[in-house]
mmCIF file of C-alpha atoms in Angstrom:
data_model
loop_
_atom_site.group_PDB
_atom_site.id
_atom_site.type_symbol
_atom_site.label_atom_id
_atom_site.label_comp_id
_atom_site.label_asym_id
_atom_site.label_seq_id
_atom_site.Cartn_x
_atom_site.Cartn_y
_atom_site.Cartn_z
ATOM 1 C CA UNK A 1 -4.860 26.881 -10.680
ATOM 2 C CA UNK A 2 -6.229 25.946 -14.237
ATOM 3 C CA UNK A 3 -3.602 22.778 -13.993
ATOM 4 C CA UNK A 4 -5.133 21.948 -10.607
ATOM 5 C CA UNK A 5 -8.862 22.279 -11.311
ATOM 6 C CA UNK A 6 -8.596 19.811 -14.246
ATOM 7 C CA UNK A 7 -6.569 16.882 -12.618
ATOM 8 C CA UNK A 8 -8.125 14.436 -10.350
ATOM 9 C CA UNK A 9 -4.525 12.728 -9.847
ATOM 10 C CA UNK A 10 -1.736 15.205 -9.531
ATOM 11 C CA UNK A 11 1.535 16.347 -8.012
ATOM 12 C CA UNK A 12 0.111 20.203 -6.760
ATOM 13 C CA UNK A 13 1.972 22.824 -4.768
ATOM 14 C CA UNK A 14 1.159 23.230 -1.295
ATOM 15 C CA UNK A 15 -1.229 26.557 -2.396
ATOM 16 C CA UNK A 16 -2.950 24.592 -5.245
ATOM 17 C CA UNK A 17 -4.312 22.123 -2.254
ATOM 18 C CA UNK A 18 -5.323 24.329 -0.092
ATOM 19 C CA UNK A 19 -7.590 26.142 -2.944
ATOM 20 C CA UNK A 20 -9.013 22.516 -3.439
ATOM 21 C CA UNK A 21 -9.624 22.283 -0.018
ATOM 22 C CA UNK A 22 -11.611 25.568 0.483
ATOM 23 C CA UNK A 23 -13.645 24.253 -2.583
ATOM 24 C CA UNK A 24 -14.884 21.583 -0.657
ATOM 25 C CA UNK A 25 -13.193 18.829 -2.725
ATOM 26 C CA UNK A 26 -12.670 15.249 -1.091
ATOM 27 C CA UNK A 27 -8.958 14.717 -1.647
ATOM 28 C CA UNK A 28 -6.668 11.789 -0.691
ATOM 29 C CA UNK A 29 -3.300 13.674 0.019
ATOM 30 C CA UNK A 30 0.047 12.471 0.486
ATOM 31 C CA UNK A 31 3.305 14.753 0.523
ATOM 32 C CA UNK A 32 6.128 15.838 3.292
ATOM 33 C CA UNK A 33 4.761 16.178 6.812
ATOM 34 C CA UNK A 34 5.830 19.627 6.809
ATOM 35 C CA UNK A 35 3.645 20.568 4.037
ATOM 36 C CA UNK A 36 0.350 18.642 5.273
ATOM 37 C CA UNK A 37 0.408 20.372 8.731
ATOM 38 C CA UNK A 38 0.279 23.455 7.265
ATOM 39 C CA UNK A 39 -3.354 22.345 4.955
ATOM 40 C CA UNK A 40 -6.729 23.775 6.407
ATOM 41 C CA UNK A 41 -9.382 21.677 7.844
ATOM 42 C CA UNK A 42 -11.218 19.690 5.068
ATOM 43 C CA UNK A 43 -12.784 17.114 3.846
ATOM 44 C CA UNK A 44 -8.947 15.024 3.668
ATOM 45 C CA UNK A 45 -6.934 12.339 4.392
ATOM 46 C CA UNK A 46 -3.289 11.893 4.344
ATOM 47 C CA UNK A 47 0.288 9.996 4.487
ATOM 48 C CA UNK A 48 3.310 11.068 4.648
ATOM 49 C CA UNK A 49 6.121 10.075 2.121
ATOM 50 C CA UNK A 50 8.005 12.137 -0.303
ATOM 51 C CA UNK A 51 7.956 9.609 -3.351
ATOM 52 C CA UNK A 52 5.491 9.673 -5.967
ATOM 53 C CA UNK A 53 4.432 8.075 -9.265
ATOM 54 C CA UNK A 54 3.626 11.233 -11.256
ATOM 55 C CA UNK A 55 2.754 12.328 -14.807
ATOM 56 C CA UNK A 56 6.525 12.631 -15.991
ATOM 57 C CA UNK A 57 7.753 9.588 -14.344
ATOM 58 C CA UNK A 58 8.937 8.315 -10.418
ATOM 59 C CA UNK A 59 9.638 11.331 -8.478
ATOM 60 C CA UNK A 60 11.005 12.209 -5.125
ATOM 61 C CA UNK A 61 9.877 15.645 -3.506
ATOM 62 C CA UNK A 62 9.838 17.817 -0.391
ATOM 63 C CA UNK A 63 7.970 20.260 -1.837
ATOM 64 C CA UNK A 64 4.728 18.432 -3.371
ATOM 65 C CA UNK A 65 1.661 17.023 -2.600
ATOM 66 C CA UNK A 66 0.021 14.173 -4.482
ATOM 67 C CA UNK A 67 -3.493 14.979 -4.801
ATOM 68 C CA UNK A 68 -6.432 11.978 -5.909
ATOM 69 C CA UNK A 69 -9.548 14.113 -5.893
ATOM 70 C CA UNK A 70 -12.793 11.345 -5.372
ATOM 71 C CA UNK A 71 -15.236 11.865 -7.869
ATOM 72 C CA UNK A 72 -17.683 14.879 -7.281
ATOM 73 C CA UNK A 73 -20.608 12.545 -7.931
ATOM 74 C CA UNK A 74 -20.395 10.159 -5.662
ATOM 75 C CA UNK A 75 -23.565 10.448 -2.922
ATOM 76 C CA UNK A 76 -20.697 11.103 -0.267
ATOM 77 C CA UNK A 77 -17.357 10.463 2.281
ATOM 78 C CA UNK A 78 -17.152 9.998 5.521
ATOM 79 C CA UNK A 79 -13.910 9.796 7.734
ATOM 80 C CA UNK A 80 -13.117 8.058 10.704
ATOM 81 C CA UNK A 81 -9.985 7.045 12.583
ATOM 82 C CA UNK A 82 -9.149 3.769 14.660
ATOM 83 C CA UNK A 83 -6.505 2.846 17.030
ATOM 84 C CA UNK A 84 -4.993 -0.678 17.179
ATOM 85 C CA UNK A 85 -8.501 -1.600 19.773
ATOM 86 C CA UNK A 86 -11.122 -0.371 17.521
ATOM 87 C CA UNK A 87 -9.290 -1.836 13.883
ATOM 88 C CA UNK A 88 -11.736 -4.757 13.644
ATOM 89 C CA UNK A 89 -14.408 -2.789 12.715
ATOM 90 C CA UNK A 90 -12.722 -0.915 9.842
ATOM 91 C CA UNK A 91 -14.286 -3.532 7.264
ATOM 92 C CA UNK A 92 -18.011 -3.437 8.882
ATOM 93 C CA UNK A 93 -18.066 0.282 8.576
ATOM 94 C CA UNK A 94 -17.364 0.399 4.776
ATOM 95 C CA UNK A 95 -21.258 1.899 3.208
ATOM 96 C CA UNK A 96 -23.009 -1.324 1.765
ATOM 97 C CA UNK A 97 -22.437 0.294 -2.080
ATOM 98 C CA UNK A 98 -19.040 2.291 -1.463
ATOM 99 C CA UNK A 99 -15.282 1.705 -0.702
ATOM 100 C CA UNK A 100 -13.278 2.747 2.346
ATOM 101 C CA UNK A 101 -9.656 4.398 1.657
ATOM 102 C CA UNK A 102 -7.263 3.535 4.415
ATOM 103 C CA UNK A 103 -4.127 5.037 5.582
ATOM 104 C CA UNK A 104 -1.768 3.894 8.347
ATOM 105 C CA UNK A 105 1.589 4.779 9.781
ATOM 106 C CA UNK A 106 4.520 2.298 8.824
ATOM 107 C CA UNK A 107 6.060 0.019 11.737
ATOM 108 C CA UNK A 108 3.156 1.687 13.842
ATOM 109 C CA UNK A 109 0.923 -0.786 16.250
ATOM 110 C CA UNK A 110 -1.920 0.198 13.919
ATOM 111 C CA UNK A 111 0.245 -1.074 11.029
ATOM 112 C CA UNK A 112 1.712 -3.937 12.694
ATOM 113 C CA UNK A 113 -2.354 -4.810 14.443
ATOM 114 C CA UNK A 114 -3.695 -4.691 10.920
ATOM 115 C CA UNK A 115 -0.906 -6.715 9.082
ATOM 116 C CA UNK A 116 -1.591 -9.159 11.079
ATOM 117 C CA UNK A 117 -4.790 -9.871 12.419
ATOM 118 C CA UNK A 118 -6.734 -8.030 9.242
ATOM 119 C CA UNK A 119 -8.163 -11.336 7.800
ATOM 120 C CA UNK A 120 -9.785 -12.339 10.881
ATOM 121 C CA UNK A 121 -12.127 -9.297 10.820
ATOM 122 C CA UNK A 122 -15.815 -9.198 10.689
ATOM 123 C CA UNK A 123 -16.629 -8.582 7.195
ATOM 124 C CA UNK A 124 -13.162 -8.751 5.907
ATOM 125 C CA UNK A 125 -12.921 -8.458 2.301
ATOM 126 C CA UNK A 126 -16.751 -8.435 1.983
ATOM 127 C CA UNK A 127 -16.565 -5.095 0.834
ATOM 128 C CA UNK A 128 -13.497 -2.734 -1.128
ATOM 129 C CA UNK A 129 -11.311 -1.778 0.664
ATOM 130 C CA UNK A 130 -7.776 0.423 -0.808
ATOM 131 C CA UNK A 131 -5.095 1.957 0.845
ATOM 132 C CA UNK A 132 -1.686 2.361 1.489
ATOM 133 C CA UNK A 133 1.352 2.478 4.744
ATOM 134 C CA UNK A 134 2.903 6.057 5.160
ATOM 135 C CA UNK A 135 6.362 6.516 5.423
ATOM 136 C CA UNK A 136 9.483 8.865 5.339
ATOM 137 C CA UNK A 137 12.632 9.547 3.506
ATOM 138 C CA UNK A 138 14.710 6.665 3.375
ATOM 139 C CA UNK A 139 17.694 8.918 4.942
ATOM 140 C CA UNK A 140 14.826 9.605 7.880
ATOM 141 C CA UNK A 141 14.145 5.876 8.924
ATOM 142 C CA UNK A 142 14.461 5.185 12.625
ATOM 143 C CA UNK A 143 14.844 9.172 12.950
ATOM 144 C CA UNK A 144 11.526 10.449 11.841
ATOM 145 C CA UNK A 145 8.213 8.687 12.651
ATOM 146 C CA UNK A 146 5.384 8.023 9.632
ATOM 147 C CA UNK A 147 2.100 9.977 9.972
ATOM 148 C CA UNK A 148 -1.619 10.167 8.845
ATOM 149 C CA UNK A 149 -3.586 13.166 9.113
ATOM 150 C CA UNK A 150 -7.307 13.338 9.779
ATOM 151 C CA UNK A 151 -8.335 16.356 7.725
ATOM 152 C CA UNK A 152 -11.685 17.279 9.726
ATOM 153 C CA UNK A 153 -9.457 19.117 12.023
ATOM 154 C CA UNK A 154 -5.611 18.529 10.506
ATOM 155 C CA UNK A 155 -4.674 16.140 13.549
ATOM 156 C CA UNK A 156 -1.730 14.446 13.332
ATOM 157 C CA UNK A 157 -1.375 11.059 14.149
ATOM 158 C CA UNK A 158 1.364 8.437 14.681
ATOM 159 C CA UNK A 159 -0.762 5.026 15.620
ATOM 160 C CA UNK A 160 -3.716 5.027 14.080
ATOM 161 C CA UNK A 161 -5.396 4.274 10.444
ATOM 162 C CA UNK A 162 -7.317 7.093 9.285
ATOM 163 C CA UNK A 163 -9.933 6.140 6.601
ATOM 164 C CA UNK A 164 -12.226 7.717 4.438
ATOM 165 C CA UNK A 165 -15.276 5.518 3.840
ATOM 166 C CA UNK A 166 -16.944 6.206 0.430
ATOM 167 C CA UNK A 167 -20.912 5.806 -0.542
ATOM 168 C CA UNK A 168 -21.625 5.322 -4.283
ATOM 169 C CA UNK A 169 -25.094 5.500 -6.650
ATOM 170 C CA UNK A 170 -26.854 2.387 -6.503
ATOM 171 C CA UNK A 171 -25.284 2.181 -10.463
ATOM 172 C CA UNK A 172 -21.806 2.734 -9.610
ATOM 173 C CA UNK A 173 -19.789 -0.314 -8.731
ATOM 174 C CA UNK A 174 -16.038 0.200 -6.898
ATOM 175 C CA UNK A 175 -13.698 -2.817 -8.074
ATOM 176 C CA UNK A 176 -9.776 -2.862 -6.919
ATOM 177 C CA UNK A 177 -7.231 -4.681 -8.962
ATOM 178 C CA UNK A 178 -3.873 -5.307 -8.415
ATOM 179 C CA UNK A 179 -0.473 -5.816 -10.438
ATOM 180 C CA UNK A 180 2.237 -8.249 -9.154
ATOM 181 C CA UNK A 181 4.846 -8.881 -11.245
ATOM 182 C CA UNK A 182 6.111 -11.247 -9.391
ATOM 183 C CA UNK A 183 5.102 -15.241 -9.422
ATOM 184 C CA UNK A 184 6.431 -18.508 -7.633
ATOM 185 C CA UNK A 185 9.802 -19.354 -8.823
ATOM 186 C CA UNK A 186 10.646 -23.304 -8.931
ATOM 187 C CA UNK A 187 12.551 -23.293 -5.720
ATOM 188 C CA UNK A 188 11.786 -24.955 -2.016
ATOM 189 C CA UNK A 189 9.025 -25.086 -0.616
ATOM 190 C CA UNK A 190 8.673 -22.938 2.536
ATOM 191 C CA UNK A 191 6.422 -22.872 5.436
ATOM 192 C CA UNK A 192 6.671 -20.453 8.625
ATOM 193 C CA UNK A 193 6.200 -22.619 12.475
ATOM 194 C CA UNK A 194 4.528 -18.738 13.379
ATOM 195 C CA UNK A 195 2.599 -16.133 12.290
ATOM 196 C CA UNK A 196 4.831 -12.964 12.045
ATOM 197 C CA UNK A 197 6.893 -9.875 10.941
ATOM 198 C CA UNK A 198 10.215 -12.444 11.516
ATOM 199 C CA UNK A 199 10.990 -15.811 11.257
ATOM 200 C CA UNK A 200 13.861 -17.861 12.957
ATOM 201 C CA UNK A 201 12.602 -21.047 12.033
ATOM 202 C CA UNK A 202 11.681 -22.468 8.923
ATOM 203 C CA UNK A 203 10.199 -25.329 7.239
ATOM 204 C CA UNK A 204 11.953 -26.394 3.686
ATOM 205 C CA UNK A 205 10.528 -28.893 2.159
ATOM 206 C CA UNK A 206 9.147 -30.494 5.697
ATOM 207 C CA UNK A 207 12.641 -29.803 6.663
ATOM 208 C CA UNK A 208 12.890 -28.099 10.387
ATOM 209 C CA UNK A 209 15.744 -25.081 9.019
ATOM 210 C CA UNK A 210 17.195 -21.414 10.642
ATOM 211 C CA UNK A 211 16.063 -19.438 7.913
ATOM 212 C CA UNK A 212 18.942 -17.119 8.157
ATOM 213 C CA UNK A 213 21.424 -19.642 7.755
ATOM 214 C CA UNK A 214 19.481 -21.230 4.977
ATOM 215 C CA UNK A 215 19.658 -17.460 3.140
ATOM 216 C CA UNK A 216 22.908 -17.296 3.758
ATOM 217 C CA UNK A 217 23.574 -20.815 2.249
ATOM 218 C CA UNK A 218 21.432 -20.656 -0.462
ATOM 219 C CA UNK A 219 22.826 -17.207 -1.211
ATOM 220 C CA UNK A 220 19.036 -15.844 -1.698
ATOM 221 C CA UNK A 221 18.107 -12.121 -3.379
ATOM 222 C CA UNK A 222 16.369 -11.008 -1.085
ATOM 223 C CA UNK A 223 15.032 -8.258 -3.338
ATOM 224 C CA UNK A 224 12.729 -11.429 -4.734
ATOM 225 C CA UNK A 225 10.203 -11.766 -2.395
ATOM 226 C CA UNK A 226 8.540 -14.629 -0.848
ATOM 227 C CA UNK A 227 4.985 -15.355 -2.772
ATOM 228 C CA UNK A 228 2.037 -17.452 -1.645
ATOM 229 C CA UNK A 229 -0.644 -18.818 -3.859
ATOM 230 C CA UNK A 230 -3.951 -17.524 -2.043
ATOM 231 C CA UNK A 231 -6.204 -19.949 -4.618
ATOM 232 C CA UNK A 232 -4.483 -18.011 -8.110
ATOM 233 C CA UNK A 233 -3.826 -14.831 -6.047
ATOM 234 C CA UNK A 234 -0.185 -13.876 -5.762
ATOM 235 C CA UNK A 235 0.792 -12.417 -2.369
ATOM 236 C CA UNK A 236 4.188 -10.867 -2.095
ATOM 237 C CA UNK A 237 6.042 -11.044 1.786
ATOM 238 C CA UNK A 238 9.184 -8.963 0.749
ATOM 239 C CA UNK A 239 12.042 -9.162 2.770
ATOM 240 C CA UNK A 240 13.416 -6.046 5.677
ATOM 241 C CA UNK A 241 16.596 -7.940 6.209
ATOM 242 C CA UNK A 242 18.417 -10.411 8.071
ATOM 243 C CA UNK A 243 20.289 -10.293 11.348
ATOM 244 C CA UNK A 244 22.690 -12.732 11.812
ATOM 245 C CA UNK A 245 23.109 -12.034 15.218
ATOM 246 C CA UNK A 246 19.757 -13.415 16.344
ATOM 247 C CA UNK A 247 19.482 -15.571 13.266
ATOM 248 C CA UNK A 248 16.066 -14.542 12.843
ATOM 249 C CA UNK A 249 15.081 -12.762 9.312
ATOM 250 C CA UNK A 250 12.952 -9.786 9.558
ATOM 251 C CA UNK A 251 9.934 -9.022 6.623
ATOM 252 C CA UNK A 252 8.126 -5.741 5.815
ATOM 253 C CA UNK A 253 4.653 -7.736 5.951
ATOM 254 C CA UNK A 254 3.580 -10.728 7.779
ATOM 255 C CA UNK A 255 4.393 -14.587 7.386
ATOM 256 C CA UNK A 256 1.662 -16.967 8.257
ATOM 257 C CA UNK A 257 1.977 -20.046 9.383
ATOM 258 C CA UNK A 258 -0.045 -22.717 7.558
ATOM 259 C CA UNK A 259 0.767 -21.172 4.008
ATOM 260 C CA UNK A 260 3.103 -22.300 1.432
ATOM 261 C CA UNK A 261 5.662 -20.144 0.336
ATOM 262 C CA UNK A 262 8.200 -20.517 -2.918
ATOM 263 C CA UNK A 263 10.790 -17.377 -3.012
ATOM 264 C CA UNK A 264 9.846 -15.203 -6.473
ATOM 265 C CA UNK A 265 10.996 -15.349 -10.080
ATOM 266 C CA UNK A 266 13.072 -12.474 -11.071
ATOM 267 C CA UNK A 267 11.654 -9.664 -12.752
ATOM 268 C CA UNK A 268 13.728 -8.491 -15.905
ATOM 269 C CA UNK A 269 12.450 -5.029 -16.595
ATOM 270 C CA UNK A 270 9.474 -3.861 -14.481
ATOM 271 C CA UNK A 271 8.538 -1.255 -16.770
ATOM 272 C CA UNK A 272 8.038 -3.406 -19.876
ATOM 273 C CA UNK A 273 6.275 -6.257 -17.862
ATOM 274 C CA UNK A 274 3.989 -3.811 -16.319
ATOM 275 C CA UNK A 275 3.005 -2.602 -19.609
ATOM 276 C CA UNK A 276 2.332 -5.577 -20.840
ATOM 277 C CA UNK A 277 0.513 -6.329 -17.983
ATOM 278 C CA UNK A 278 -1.492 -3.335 -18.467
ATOM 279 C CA UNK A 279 -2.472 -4.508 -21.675
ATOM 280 C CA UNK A 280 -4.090 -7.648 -20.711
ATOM 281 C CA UNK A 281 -7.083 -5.938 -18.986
ATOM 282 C CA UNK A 282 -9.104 -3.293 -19.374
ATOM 283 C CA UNK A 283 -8.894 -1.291 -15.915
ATOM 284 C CA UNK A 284 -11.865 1.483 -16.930
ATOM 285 C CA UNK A 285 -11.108 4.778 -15.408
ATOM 286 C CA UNK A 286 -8.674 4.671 -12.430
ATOM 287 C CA UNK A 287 -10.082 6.538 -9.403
ATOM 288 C CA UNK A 288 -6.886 5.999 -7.078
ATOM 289 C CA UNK A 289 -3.876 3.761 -7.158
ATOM 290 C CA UNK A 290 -0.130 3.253 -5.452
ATOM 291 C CA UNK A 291 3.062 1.655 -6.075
ATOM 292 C CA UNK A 292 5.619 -0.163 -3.893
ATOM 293 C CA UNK A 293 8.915 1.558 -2.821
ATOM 294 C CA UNK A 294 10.546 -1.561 -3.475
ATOM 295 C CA UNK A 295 9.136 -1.170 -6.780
ATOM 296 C CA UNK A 296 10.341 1.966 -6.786
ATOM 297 C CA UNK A 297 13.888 1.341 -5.773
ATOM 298 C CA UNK A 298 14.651 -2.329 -7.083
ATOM 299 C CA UNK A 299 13.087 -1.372 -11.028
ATOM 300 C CA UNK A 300 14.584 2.375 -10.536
ATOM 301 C CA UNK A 301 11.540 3.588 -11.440
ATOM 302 C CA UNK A 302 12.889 7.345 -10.727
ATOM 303 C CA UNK A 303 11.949 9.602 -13.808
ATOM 304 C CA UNK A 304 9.920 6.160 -15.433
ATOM 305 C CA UNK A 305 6.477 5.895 -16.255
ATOM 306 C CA UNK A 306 3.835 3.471 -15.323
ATOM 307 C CA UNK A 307 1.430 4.143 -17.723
ATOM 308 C CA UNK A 308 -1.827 6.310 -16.778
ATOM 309 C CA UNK A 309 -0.995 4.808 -13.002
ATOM 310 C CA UNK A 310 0.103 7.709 -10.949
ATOM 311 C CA UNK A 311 -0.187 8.944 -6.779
ATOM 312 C CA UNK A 312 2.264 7.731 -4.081
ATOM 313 C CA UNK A 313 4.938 5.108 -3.633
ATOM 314 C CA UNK A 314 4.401 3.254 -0.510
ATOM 315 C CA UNK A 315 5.399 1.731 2.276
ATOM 316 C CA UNK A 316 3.338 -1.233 1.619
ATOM 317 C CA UNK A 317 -0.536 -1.300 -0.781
ATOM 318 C CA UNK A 318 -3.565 -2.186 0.510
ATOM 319 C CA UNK A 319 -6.070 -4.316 -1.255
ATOM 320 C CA UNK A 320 -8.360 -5.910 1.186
ATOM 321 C CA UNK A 321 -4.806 -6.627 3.678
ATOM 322 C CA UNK A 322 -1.706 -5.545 3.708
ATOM 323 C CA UNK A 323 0.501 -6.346 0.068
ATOM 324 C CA UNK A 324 3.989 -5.689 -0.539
ATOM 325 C CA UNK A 325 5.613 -4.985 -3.854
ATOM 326 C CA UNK A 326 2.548 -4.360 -6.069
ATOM 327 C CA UNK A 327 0.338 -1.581 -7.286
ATOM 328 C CA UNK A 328 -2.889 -1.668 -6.294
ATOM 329 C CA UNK A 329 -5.452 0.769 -7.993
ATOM 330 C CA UNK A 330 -9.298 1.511 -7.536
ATOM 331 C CA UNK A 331 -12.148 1.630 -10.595
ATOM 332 C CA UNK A 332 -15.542 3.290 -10.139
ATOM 333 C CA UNK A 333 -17.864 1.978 -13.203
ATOM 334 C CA UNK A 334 -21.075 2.844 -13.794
ATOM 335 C CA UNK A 335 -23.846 0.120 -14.983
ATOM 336 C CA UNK A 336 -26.164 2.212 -16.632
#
């Protein structure tokens, strides 16, 4: 257990957790489903997915469980879980000085409820809020449904967000950034008719367009995703697919209409611009963070490393909404 006692961000055996649990530590879990149904009641959250950022690089397991221990000083953690009807008071519940952690299950009507209508909530973005979408192995989707586990009594849960809502020391401040590699590229302009996980319709340039035909024409990447400018912010829509069928283009995070949208400069080599990246800012100690799979799979980021950055790759980040193709991370400072 030595390896287990010291590291606040690991990939653990299923025994190692379950020693932190009886300990009473406050752990942010994510690992196989098989695995997490067998942990004892605790003071826990979890997601499952089977890919991780750890120590020696990208990794894809059955077998292990990525443990972020929260600080043992903080003045304490509370968890709670919402449906779809009771989501719009995630933000309002978050302590005054803390952070909430959220988890939800991918393609889920929490996910889908949140993604969505997250930035019309009271107190939205008022107060930190971190997270990340559970998923599956990629041979499992459509087969095997994401999950979150509420660790009080190890429920298991298929449409719901479970989160665990953090209260700091009046001196400790909780401050999330968040690395997107990806910019605006000098392409058309693009704006969506509707707010939405698809799109038929599109608007290029103030030109009325089927978006799938005008992918097809343009003969876009659709690894690049679409970014908006949120006033210098850079939000990523990545793209699920297209179906020519319908002609209607499907996305792994919501369009919205009344936003601009330019289609993303390519990214060279992920793991050298993230390091530079890195080196830009000072990030203090990092309490929790996550990666993208599409990170994951578009920058093969198997067996790489992303610096001190470590815990699961996701079905989609959370930093205040719902992000796609970043890594988001939390910092606890202290201002004495």
């Amino acid at each position: 257990m030595t390896d287990a006692t010291l590291s606040t961000q690991a990939l653990l055996s299923l025994e190692d957790v379950k020693t932190l649990i009886a300990a009473g530590h406050r752990l942010l879990l994510a690992g196989d489903e098989h695995l997490l149904a067998q942990l004892p009641p605790g003071a826990w959250i979890a997601g499952t997915i089977p890919y991780f950022m750890a120590a020696s690089g990208g990794t894809f397991s059955h077998e292990g469980i990525f443990v972020t221990e929260l600080p043992a000083d903080i003045v304490g953690a509370e968890i709670k879980t919402y449906d779809p009807a009771t989501l719009a008071s995630l933000y309002q519940d978050i302590p005054d000085n803390g952070f909430g952690v959220v988890i939800l299950p991918a393609s889920s009507p929490a996910h889908l409820e949140f993604a969505v209508h997250a930035p019309e909530y009271d107190g939205f973005a008022m107060r930190p809020l971190i997270g990340w979408i559970s998923g599956v192995d990629l041979a499992d989707l459509g087969k095997v449904a994401p999950k979150v586990f509420d660790g009080r009594t190890g429920a298991c849960l298929e449409n719901a967000a479970v989160v665990m809502h953090v209260r700091l020391h009046e001196h400790q401040v909780a401050e999330i950034g968040i690395i997107n590699l990806f910019g605006q590229g000098p392409g058309d302009v693009l704006e969506f008719p509707e707010t939405g996980f698809s799109a038929g319709d599109v608007l290029v340039n103030g030109e009325r367009r089927n978006f799938a035909a005008y992918i097809k024409e343009r003969k876009l990447n659709l690894q690049l995703p679409l970014v908006a400018d949120y006033a210098g912010a850079m939000i990523n829509i990545s793209f699920q697919g297209v179906d020519e069928a319908s002609g209607r283009v499907n996305f792994y995070a919501p369009v919205f209409s009344g936003v601009t949208y330019r289609q993303a400069q390519p990214v060279v080599d992920y793991v050298a611009d993230f390091n530079q990246a890195l080196a830009t800012a000072d990030h203090g100690v990092v309490t929790f963070s996550c990666n993208c799979i599409l990170n994951y799979l578009f920058s093969k980021l198997e067996g790489k490393q992303t610096g001190r950055f470590t815990g699961p790759i996701t079905f989609g980040e959370v930093a205040y909404q719902l992000l796609n193709q970043t890594m988001v991370f939390l910092t606890i400072t202290s201002t004495n």
